[in-house]
Amino acid sequence: MLLRMSTLFLRTLREDPADAEVPSHRLLVRAGYIRRAAPGIYTWLPLGFEVLRNIEGIVRQEMNAIGAQEVHFPALLPREPFEASNRWTEYGDNIFRLKDRKDADYLLGPTHEEMFTLLVKDLYSSYKDLPVWLYQIQTKYRDEQRPRAGILRGREFVMKDSYSFDIDEESLQRSYQAHRDAYVRIFDRFGFDYVVVEAMAGAMGGSASEEFLATAEHGEDTYVRCTTCDYAANVEAVTVRLTEPVAFAGLPASHVEETPNTPTIDSLVDHLNAEFPRTDRRWQASDTLKNVVVVLLHPDGTREPLAVGVPGDREVDEKRLQAQVEPAELSPFTEEDFAANPALKKGYIGPGALGSENASGVRFLIDPRVSPGTAWVTGADEDARHVLDLVAGRDFTADGVIEAAEVRAGDPCPRDGGALETARGIEMGHIFMLGRRYAEALDCKVLDENGKLVTVTMGSYGIGVSRAVAAIVENSHDDIGIIWPREVAPADVHLLATGKDPAVFEFADRLALDLETAGVRVLYDDRKGVSPGVKFKDAELLGMPTIAVIGKNLADGMVEVRDRKSGERRDVPSGEALSVLVEECARI
RNA sequence: CGGGGCGUAGCGUAGUGGCUAGCGCGCCUGCUUUGGGAGCAGGAGAUCGGGAGUUCGACUCUCCCCGCCCCGACCA
């Protein structure tokens, strides 16, 4: 289909929209690809819709290629399945809810785990039917607290979600791997830079989980990567590199010392250096053990205090802690809680009072750095006193280990010990082994080969399809416009007819048709009376990978071919224009 | 949901307790122009985000609501 600028429903803007900050938002609006319809809700204009369809096409091809089958659920869903999985309440205000004329509850689907699970339960009942992989490309609705950055985080968005149903873990592994391989092919074809990072399976209760992040400075997700190996992980999923246990022999016994006015780590370190100087070096914050108490709100409504011990030079990272204690919610440990638990001395809490075996009875989890044989300065559970040379594993034990301390650039990589660095990205895909949560809640079982009913195990795999449009632009633009990777571009060639010479238009008309016939997708600027400068600016803004200019040098038998990305320009004889452009645009 | 900034025509903006709300881009008509967002002339287009209040008089001041952007808590 030949796109003619003279009739194309398009209006480019000369200036940036004032409300758009990030490049993808700015450029997609300015170039006339999208238009805001409501907060966080966008209309796709012809060129933008073409890009969206191209992206859908890539996803569809690769999903079909691994044997996944496409279905299509409604976006308007009844309440009941979400009631069964408890997400009607769990999802809270993020769900768009509505009622029908009979006052029955409905919702606009934020995700479709329940529907897929019920569909499989509905139709399949034997292990012989498994594995089965189903997917859909569907509009999702989430009433985001803060939609932002145009299409990057909207309240209505297009997502590809697929689910695998397997009889056992081993089979699930294969389903997961097949999807992972497909995702690599999909994101390669999208033409942007991305990383695969280890992620937390979180509340979903699964085991393996990875995220595909498009690397982007405006990305919302922070991740860490190793500077010497290919390890990359979501901040929540980073683990501390384990060190060898140290022998206790020869370590001095612990002793309690007076440490007046030292409620903070800094004041304690200063006091230690003044009153109890070390012989080898000065005391530092990392020699202290900081014990932070929080309250966990469990889904069943119970409140449980939890103490987390981390080296004093690190904060407890709330996101990391939250990810570890899912599905419980975090809440502060209040003054009332301190009053109710006199064994805990604010500012001087130490392992002596913590742990299920000790006075407070508060569960005590420690950072992996607090490993057996390491010596610490920590609270003595009395006002103005600390205990020195308290050795982990000798003088105290915790109830367990927790990864909740903040991660910092320069920390050692858990894989090879190299320095970690932080970077930002846009979450484009998330794959994880879902396990049996939904299958159990919705009673999706099949008969195994022994005739016994077993609950199926699931995998869940998502791609932000509309978000990909923005992520690609984030990754591929310059000061003057978008630079589409060929496979997602609305057209291969932006053909410009400049000037007013009828011969130019006649030549360009014929070239446009010949290109289309040869399978090259053409956006043809056939507007009359529009100055060349306007056409050049529009072509650069719109971002087709190849720009062909038919203009004044046609008189010399030449046309100009430009590469949008490199800026390279060359003149080719008009007679060879067709073959040159066909070759230029040949799909890889 | 907290902190900060901001809402004037499709887009970018000026404006002030007082006459018909101004400019640029874009759009329409005519003539000229045509390789880097052309020129001249004429024109259409705005309940100044919404509501309430103060006032002789509100785009302007006050309050409430809605929306937008940025920074934090949540997510593809």
XYZ file of C-alpha atoms (C1' of nucleotides) in Angstrom:
664
model
C 0.000 0.000 0.000
C 1.510 3.285 -1.117
C 1.282 6.027 1.477
C 0.863 9.420 -0.155
C 1.664 12.468 1.966
C -0.823 14.546 -0.017
C -3.712 12.553 1.415
C -2.197 10.881 4.474
C -3.959 11.778 7.711
C -0.959 13.458 9.237
C 0.056 16.782 10.668
C 3.567 17.229 11.937
C 4.296 19.903 14.495
C 7.079 22.387 14.035
C 7.597 22.736 17.782
C 7.816 20.283 20.632
C 4.645 19.815 22.637
C 5.255 21.576 25.954
C 4.003 18.724 28.091
C 6.274 16.098 26.607
C 9.583 15.603 28.294
C 11.064 12.278 27.231
C 12.228 11.985 23.600
C 9.843 9.209 22.581
C 6.805 11.135 23.778
C 8.012 14.369 22.220
C 8.870 12.862 18.866
C 5.895 10.522 18.524
C 3.514 13.422 19.100
C 5.461 15.901 17.001
C 5.782 13.499 14.090
C 2.076 12.734 14.177
C 2.247 9.103 15.229
C 0.093 9.389 18.328
C -2.290 11.847 19.896
C -3.402 12.089 23.496
C -7.071 11.201 23.990
C -7.237 11.236 27.793
C -4.751 11.010 30.642
C -2.489 8.068 29.878
C -4.618 7.116 26.883
C -3.471 7.649 23.304
C -4.906 7.440 19.819
C -2.808 5.766 17.140
C -2.671 7.777 13.934
C -2.044 6.013 10.605
C 1.761 5.991 10.724
C 1.878 5.102 14.406
C -0.632 2.334 13.951
C 1.510 0.950 11.156
C 4.500 0.765 13.504
C 2.377 -0.889 16.168
C 1.181 -3.471 13.649
C 4.741 -4.171 12.533
C 5.743 -4.828 16.106
C 2.727 -7.055 16.652
C 3.671 -8.906 13.488
C 7.176 -9.659 14.738
C 5.813 -10.894 18.048
C 3.187 -13.018 16.328
C 5.696 -14.595 13.941
C 8.124 -15.565 16.661
C 5.453 -16.831 19.018
C 3.912 -18.937 16.293
C 7.362 -20.183 15.372
C 7.817 -21.858 18.753
C 4.391 -23.407 18.521
C 2.440 -21.038 20.730
C -1.161 -20.575 19.625
C -2.889 -17.233 19.462
C -6.229 -16.688 21.161
C -8.076 -13.510 21.963
C -9.837 -12.853 25.221
C -12.274 -10.056 25.878
C -10.906 -6.960 27.582
C -14.191 -6.627 29.456
C -14.165 -9.325 32.096
C -16.536 -10.573 34.788
C -15.634 -10.275 38.442
C -15.808 -13.934 39.419
C -12.458 -15.258 38.158
C -10.662 -12.377 39.836
C -12.598 -13.064 43.016
C -11.349 -16.660 42.899
C -7.711 -15.592 42.666
C -8.280 -12.870 45.263
C -7.093 -10.219 42.838
C -10.420 -8.389 42.769
C -9.337 -6.973 46.112
C -5.550 -7.383 45.809
C -5.333 -5.230 42.701
C -7.080 -2.396 44.506
C -7.451 0.928 42.769
C -5.375 -0.156 39.797
C -8.357 -1.928 38.243
C -10.902 -0.111 36.113
C -14.213 -1.435 37.439
C -17.689 -1.017 36.028
C -21.203 -2.359 36.383
C -23.681 -3.605 33.850
C -27.374 -2.668 33.799
C -28.146 -5.463 36.231
C -25.615 -4.024 38.643
C -23.198 -6.919 38.121
C -19.485 -6.173 38.556
C -17.117 -6.128 35.605
C -13.587 -4.977 35.092
C -11.327 -4.019 32.239
C -8.645 -6.683 32.252
C -5.306 -5.559 33.708
C -3.874 -9.007 32.917
C -5.355 -12.367 32.012
C -3.807 -15.161 34.096
C -7.194 -16.166 35.446
C -8.863 -16.271 32.062
C -6.145 -18.386 30.481
C -6.120 -20.783 33.418
C -9.874 -21.187 33.321
C -9.851 -21.720 29.581
C -7.360 -24.554 29.835
C -9.248 -26.023 32.767
C -12.404 -25.777 30.700
C -11.088 -27.718 27.715
C -8.234 -29.936 28.853
C -8.126 -32.695 31.447
C -5.250 -35.005 30.560
C -1.476 -34.898 30.797
C -1.515 -35.979 27.154
C -2.816 -32.494 26.255
C 0.234 -30.846 27.795
C 2.303 -28.871 27.375
C 0.194 -26.191 25.753
C 1.290 -22.611 25.073
C -1.309 -19.921 24.483
C -0.881 -16.228 23.883
C -2.780 -13.134 22.930
C -2.046 -9.584 21.882
C -4.513 -7.613 23.892
C -5.336 -4.155 25.168
C -4.814 -4.002 28.918
C -6.204 -1.489 31.353
C -4.575 -0.325 34.537
C -5.605 2.776 36.390
C -2.023 3.823 37.039
C -1.375 6.255 39.846
C 0.891 8.181 37.573
C 0.727 7.598 33.855
C 3.712 9.295 32.303
C 5.993 9.751 29.343
C 3.276 9.316 26.754
C 3.034 5.784 25.597
C 5.770 4.513 27.887
C 3.388 4.177 30.813
C -0.219 4.526 29.838
C -3.438 3.428 31.445
C -4.424 1.607 28.293
C -1.687 -0.307 26.540
C -1.152 -3.257 24.264
C 0.542 -6.281 25.663
C 1.411 -9.709 24.417
C 0.866 -12.188 27.202
C 1.415 -15.883 26.954
C 1.127 -18.743 29.352
C 2.531 -22.222 29.363
C 0.806 -25.152 31.029
C 2.929 -28.126 31.994
C 2.576 -31.318 33.966
C 5.823 -30.963 35.913
C 8.837 -28.780 36.624
C 11.048 -30.373 34.038
C 8.540 -29.669 31.314
C 8.079 -26.128 32.605
C 11.816 -25.607 32.256
C 11.545 -26.422 28.561
C 8.537 -24.140 28.082
C 10.395 -21.333 29.812
C 13.488 -21.827 27.690
C 11.492 -21.879 24.453
C 9.870 -18.579 25.375
C 13.173 -17.092 26.417
C 14.667 -18.016 23.040
C 11.685 -16.504 21.234
C 12.062 -13.312 23.248
C 15.688 -12.979 22.278
C 14.700 -13.259 18.615
C 11.846 -10.758 19.045
C 13.960 -8.136 20.792
C 16.781 -8.586 18.315
C 14.317 -7.826 15.538
C 12.978 -4.773 17.356
C 16.404 -3.315 16.736
C 17.099 -1.764 20.123
C 19.766 -2.417 22.723
C 18.560 -4.521 25.592
C 19.762 -6.602 28.475
C 18.305 -9.679 30.105
C 18.386 -9.300 33.855
C 17.652 -11.663 36.687
C 14.490 -10.623 38.463
C 12.429 -11.572 41.454
C 9.489 -13.842 40.829
C 7.898 -12.020 43.723
C 4.378 -12.679 44.851
C 3.810 -15.018 41.969
C 5.669 -17.640 43.925
C 7.643 -18.913 40.985
C 11.278 -19.797 40.788
C 13.090 -18.430 37.756
C 12.331 -14.962 36.474
C 14.048 -12.688 34.021
C 13.303 -9.250 32.653
C 14.182 -7.894 29.237
C 15.117 -4.249 29.621
C 15.669 -1.851 26.762
C 18.662 0.189 27.841
C 17.546 3.810 28.059
C 18.600 6.754 30.144
C 14.950 7.677 30.677
C 14.099 4.171 31.775
C 12.184 3.735 34.980
C 13.985 0.594 36.095
C 17.380 0.556 37.690
C 19.415 -2.558 37.277
C 22.995 -3.531 37.974
C 25.452 -5.193 35.691
C 28.906 -6.554 36.136
C 31.767 -4.676 34.509
C 33.758 -7.862 33.898
C 31.188 -10.574 33.104
C 27.709 -10.693 31.597
C 25.845 -10.819 34.905
C 22.929 -8.376 35.073
C 20.118 -8.240 37.572
C 17.248 -6.178 38.767
C 18.236 -4.387 41.976
C 15.716 -6.494 43.890
C 17.326 -9.693 42.683
C 20.986 -8.899 43.293
C 22.618 -11.269 45.763
C 25.639 -10.691 47.960
C 28.753 -12.590 46.992
C 29.351 -15.152 49.733
C 32.652 -15.076 51.580
C 34.449 -17.941 53.245
C 33.601 -18.432 56.942
C 36.338 -17.195 59.241
C 37.605 -19.373 62.092
C 36.688 -18.134 65.587
C 40.060 -19.057 67.081
C 42.096 -16.101 68.234
C 39.236 -13.596 68.108
C 38.911 -11.534 71.282
C 35.902 -12.061 73.507
C 33.050 -9.630 73.185
C 32.786 -6.812 75.697
C 30.188 -4.175 76.481
C 31.361 -0.566 76.604
C 29.876 2.765 77.630
C 29.030 4.773 74.513
C 27.082 7.834 75.652
C 25.208 9.928 73.057
C 25.761 7.566 70.164
C 22.310 6.854 68.776
C 23.496 7.117 65.160
C 26.139 5.188 63.267
C 28.211 8.322 62.646
C 28.259 9.339 66.298
C 29.150 5.784 67.281
C 32.068 5.580 64.870
C 33.427 8.919 66.112
C 33.140 7.754 69.698
C 34.869 4.445 68.938
C 37.793 6.167 67.280
C 38.136 8.543 70.229
C 37.744 6.071 73.080
C 38.554 2.607 71.702
C 40.976 3.166 68.833
C 41.880 0.171 66.701
C 45.511 -0.651 66.218
C 45.275 -1.576 62.537
C 43.078 1.212 61.161
C 40.286 3.555 62.110
C 36.788 2.352 62.878
C 34.343 2.820 60.069
C 30.624 2.458 59.597
C 31.040 -0.936 57.973
C 32.366 -2.302 61.281
C 29.002 -1.743 62.901
C 25.909 -3.849 62.724
C 22.747 -1.832 62.275
C 19.508 -3.491 63.285
C 16.381 -2.070 61.697
C 12.967 -3.132 62.896
C 9.908 -3.060 60.638
C 6.448 -4.517 60.802
C 5.166 -7.013 58.269
C 1.483 -6.898 57.446
C 0.571 -10.381 56.347
C -2.282 -11.030 53.914
C -4.208 -12.761 56.691
C -4.151 -9.483 58.630
C -1.533 -10.342 61.239
C 1.214 -7.892 62.248
C 4.685 -9.324 62.690
C 7.718 -7.304 63.757
C 10.887 -8.178 61.868
C 14.453 -7.114 62.602
C 16.945 -6.837 59.771
C 20.657 -6.644 60.529
C 22.854 -4.916 57.946
C 26.359 -3.419 57.996
C 26.153 0.109 59.384
C 27.383 1.739 56.186
C 24.330 0.491 54.272
C 20.689 1.387 54.368
C 17.965 -1.201 54.198
C 16.590 -0.973 50.633
C 12.828 -0.945 50.988
C 12.228 -2.359 47.541
C 14.614 -5.216 48.117
C 13.155 -5.943 51.531
C 9.642 -5.758 50.125
C 10.552 -8.244 47.401
C 11.915 -10.642 50.017
C 8.880 -10.580 52.276
C 6.187 -10.887 49.599
C 3.285 -11.187 49.878
C 3.494 -9.336 53.212
C 3.445 -5.540 53.142
C 5.953 -3.351 54.945
C 4.907 -0.916 57.623
C 6.987 1.193 60.026
C 7.793 0.040 63.545
C 6.081 2.737 65.558
C 6.615 4.325 68.958
C 3.708 2.238 70.174
C 5.503 -0.870 68.992
C 8.597 0.163 70.938
C 6.433 0.739 74.001
C 4.895 -2.699 73.599
C 8.312 -4.342 73.369
C 10.545 -2.948 76.149
C 13.355 -5.368 75.287
C 14.060 -3.189 72.228
C 16.027 -0.049 73.114
C 15.631 2.457 70.334
C 19.034 3.305 68.905
C 20.783 0.499 70.772
C 19.071 -2.613 69.433
C 21.415 -5.563 69.209
C 21.351 -9.267 68.533
C 21.259 -9.879 72.273
C 17.591 -9.025 72.325
C 16.643 -10.119 68.843
C 15.656 -13.465 67.487
C 12.930 -15.871 68.399
C 15.134 -17.260 71.232
C 15.786 -13.927 72.901
C 13.992 -11.367 75.040
C 12.059 -9.531 72.362
C 11.069 -12.653 70.462
C 11.302 -10.584 67.258
C 12.354 -12.586 64.213
C 15.887 -11.539 63.248
C 17.307 -11.863 59.752
C 20.797 -10.748 58.827
C 22.613 -9.627 55.733
C 24.869 -12.304 54.204
C 27.866 -10.077 54.913
C 27.295 -10.765 58.605
C 28.798 -14.182 58.080
C 30.157 -16.573 60.719
C 33.438 -15.366 62.163
C 32.940 -11.661 61.372
C 33.185 -9.311 64.353
C 30.832 -6.353 64.864
C 30.088 -3.383 67.018
C 26.410 -3.280 67.739
C 23.796 -2.181 70.230
C 23.952 -3.707 73.715
C 20.191 -3.359 74.207
C 20.788 -0.789 76.930
C 20.806 2.967 76.619
C 24.253 4.365 75.817
C 26.004 1.032 75.559
C 27.379 -0.936 72.660
C 29.015 -4.307 72.482
C 32.357 -4.676 70.683
C 33.929 -7.748 69.093
C 30.598 -9.505 68.867
C 31.280 -12.397 66.538
C 28.596 -13.788 64.298
C 28.097 -17.493 64.781
C 29.967 -17.457 68.092
C 28.201 -14.818 70.152
C 24.903 -14.711 68.320
C 22.941 -16.395 65.588
C 20.071 -15.020 63.627
C 16.883 -16.706 62.488
C 18.053 -16.539 58.913
C 19.644 -14.512 56.165
C 17.958 -11.817 54.064
C 19.009 -9.814 51.010
C 17.722 -6.398 51.983
C 20.764 -4.150 52.205
C 21.111 -1.530 49.507
C 23.149 -2.388 46.454
C 25.837 0.084 45.472
C 27.934 0.646 42.422
C 31.266 -1.040 43.007
C 29.811 -3.943 44.993
C 31.234 -7.291 43.939
C 29.394 -9.300 41.315
C 27.935 -12.487 42.796
C 29.184 -14.445 39.815
C 32.797 -13.385 39.265
C 33.448 -10.756 41.916
C 33.891 -7.943 39.385
C 32.605 -4.476 40.217
C 28.904 -3.891 39.668
C 27.597 -0.732 38.053
C 24.071 0.621 37.885
C 22.198 1.491 34.711
C 18.660 2.322 33.687
C 16.288 0.543 31.367
C 12.708 0.185 30.243
C 11.034 -3.066 31.136
C 10.022 -4.557 27.793
C 9.416 -8.142 28.678
C 9.133 -10.300 31.736
C 9.221 -14.057 31.743
C 8.767 -16.197 34.784
C 7.846 -19.550 36.044
C 4.517 -18.902 37.638
C 4.175 -22.254 39.336
C 0.855 -23.409 40.642
C -0.611 -20.352 42.301
C -3.310 -19.707 39.718
C -3.814 -23.338 38.828
C -4.419 -24.071 42.494
C -6.676 -21.109 43.110
C -8.749 -21.923 40.051
C -8.468 -25.696 40.390
C -6.822 -26.376 37.050
C -5.938 -30.058 37.257
C -5.340 -32.885 34.818
C -5.050 -36.638 35.158
C -1.482 -37.911 35.031
C -0.356 -41.222 33.562
C -1.256 -42.978 36.802
C -4.773 -41.672 36.696
C -4.138 -39.236 39.543
C -5.301 -35.637 39.510
C -2.381 -33.209 39.519
C -2.326 -29.427 39.461
C -0.661 -28.034 36.340
C 2.316 -25.733 36.625
C 2.378 -22.508 34.640
C 4.775 -20.064 33.104
C 3.907 -16.466 32.279
C 5.525 -14.373 29.578
C 4.727 -10.740 28.759
C 5.868 -8.155 26.234
C 4.845 -4.519 26.288
C 3.879 -4.129 22.636
C 2.791 -0.490 22.608
C 5.594 0.340 25.010
C 8.010 -1.146 22.474
C 7.115 1.649 20.055
C 8.290 4.198 22.594
C 11.305 2.155 23.669
C 12.500 1.880 20.087
C 12.254 5.641 19.654
C 14.067 6.197 22.952
C 16.816 4.010 21.605
C 16.889 5.305 18.069
C 16.519 9.029 17.459
C 18.606 12.145 17.116
C 18.076 15.869 17.570
C 15.924 16.197 14.487
C 13.705 13.161 14.624
C 13.059 9.470 14.793
C 15.298 6.868 13.156
C 13.246 3.697 12.706
C 14.934 0.342 12.459
C 13.833 -0.948 9.065
C 11.725 -3.805 10.268
C 9.416 -1.697 12.421
C 9.382 1.446 10.236
C 6.034 2.430 8.700
C 7.797 2.427 5.316
C 11.200 1.482 3.930
C 11.658 4.505 1.725
C 10.515 8.084 2.136
C 10.375 9.273 -1.440
C 10.409 13.052 -1.881
C 9.405 14.837 -5.040
C 10.733 18.388 -4.711
C 10.324 21.485 -6.792
C 7.613 22.051 -9.347
C 8.979 20.422 -12.434
C 6.272 18.089 -13.802
C 8.996 15.699 -14.966
C 10.097 15.256 -11.348
C 6.611 14.265 -10.278
C 6.124 11.990 -13.246
C 9.391 10.209 -12.479
C 8.630 9.977 -8.755
C 5.096 8.690 -9.411
C 6.423 5.873 -11.512
C 9.292 5.076 -9.129
C 6.861 4.905 -6.195
C 4.693 2.394 -8.013
C 7.661 0.361 -9.216
C 9.050 0.192 -5.692
C 5.715 -0.980 -4.320
C 5.563 -3.622 -7.015
C 9.050 -4.735 -6.002
C 7.868 -5.154 -2.411
C 9.392 -1.984 -0.991
C 7.079 -0.057 1.311
C 6.971 3.581 0.264
C 5.936 6.804 1.935
C 5.668 9.196 -0.983
C 5.795 12.947 -0.415
C 3.794 13.975 -3.481
C 2.586 17.264 -2.003
C 2.488 20.066 -4.542
C 3.513 23.585 -3.636
C 5.339 22.519 -0.485
C 8.872 23.817 -0.335
C 11.781 21.346 -0.329
C 12.910 22.424 3.131
C 9.580 21.394 4.611
C 9.805 17.998 2.961
C 13.345 17.411 4.170
C 12.447 18.369 7.731
C 9.385 16.135 7.700
C 11.346 13.205 6.326
C 13.970 13.555 9.034
C 11.334 13.891 11.733
C 9.269 10.940 10.523
C 12.332 8.737 10.394
C 12.049 6.260 7.525
C 15.390 4.468 7.239
C 15.946 5.457 3.600
C 15.131 8.806 2.021
C 15.121 9.214 -1.758
C 15.013 12.723 -3.199
C 13.797 13.366 -6.723
C 14.497 16.990 -7.529
C 16.562 19.383 -9.507
C 19.329 16.921 -10.267
C 16.897 14.699 -12.170
C 17.698 17.012 -15.073
C 21.222 15.591 -14.885
C 19.800 12.090 -14.737
C 20.491 11.647 -11.035
C 18.444 11.038 -7.891
C 19.708 11.314 -4.334
C 19.576 8.441 -1.834
C 20.080 9.211 1.831
C 20.510 6.978 4.825
C 18.588 8.451 7.733
C 20.774 6.888 10.382
C 24.250 7.634 9.049
C 23.294 10.771 7.170
C 25.191 9.450 4.168
C 24.045 10.852 0.812
C 24.848 9.642 -2.635
C 23.654 10.382 -6.140
C 22.636 7.462 -8.282
C 21.668 7.501 -11.955
C 17.910 7.749 -12.225
C 17.792 4.596 -14.279
C 19.337 2.643 -11.417
C 17.235 4.221 -8.657
C 14.804 1.334 -8.540
C 17.396 -1.418 -8.225
C 19.533 0.566 -5.781
C 16.573 1.214 -3.507
C 15.307 -2.357 -3.717
C 18.719 -3.584 -2.686
C 18.986 -0.978 0.061
C 15.709 -2.101 1.515
C 16.194 -5.844 1.222
C 15.192 -7.404 4.501
C 17.987 -9.094 6.334
C -0.589 9.207 47.205
C 3.274 13.117 49.217
C 6.828 17.519 47.336
C 7.580 21.215 43.358
C 6.147 23.696 38.725
C 2.114 24.791 35.264
C -2.985 25.222 32.442
C -4.707 31.431 27.203
C -7.006 28.786 19.250
C -4.532 22.392 16.514
C 0.939 23.636 18.327
C 4.329 27.250 20.787
C 3.444 31.575 23.627
C 2.445 37.336 25.413
C -0.725 39.769 28.562
C -3.243 42.718 32.583
C -8.557 44.342 38.275
C -11.137 48.219 33.068
C -12.331 49.388 25.847
C -12.855 44.427 20.591
C -7.456 38.933 24.488
C -2.163 39.907 21.208
C 1.885 37.376 18.427
C 4.433 33.195 15.709
C 3.567 28.364 13.455
C -0.270 25.576 11.276
C -5.204 26.128 8.459
C -8.376 28.823 4.199
C -8.292 32.427 -0.471
C -5.258 35.035 -4.149
C -0.552 36.318 -6.412
C 4.649 35.412 -6.281
C 8.293 31.575 -4.664
C 10.513 26.056 -4.956
C 17.353 21.930 -2.529
C 16.790 23.096 3.964
C 10.615 24.707 7.994
C 9.435 31.099 1.574
C 7.084 36.458 0.657
C 2.954 39.813 0.349
C -2.293 40.691 0.964
C -6.868 39.078 2.882
C -9.483 35.480 6.178
C -11.426 31.484 9.659
C -10.398 29.731 14.418
C -10.558 30.873 22.019
C -17.159 29.826 26.532
C -8.627 32.385 28.667
C -9.096 24.035 32.136
C -14.116 23.674 35.126
C -17.161 25.479 39.186
C -18.102 28.763 43.132
C -16.863 33.393 45.417
C -14.878 38.734 46.005
C -15.934 43.154 42.819
C -19.479 48.290 39.477
C -16.211 45.158 36.483
C -12.299 38.778 36.774
C -8.225 35.862 31.737
C -6.178 38.657 36.078
C -7.699 38.128 43.173
C -9.667 33.828 46.726
C -11.419 28.756 47.442
C -12.648 23.907 45.559
C -12.286 20.482 41.590
C -10.022 18.587 36.952
C -5.801 18.040 33.983
C -0.444 18.382 32.548
C 4.987 18.027 33.665
C 9.083 16.832 37.055
C 10.912 14.309 41.704
C 9.706 10.292 45.352
C 6.212 5.400 46.910
C 3.665 1.282 42.591
C 4.197 -1.430 37.367
C 4.441 -4.140 30.771
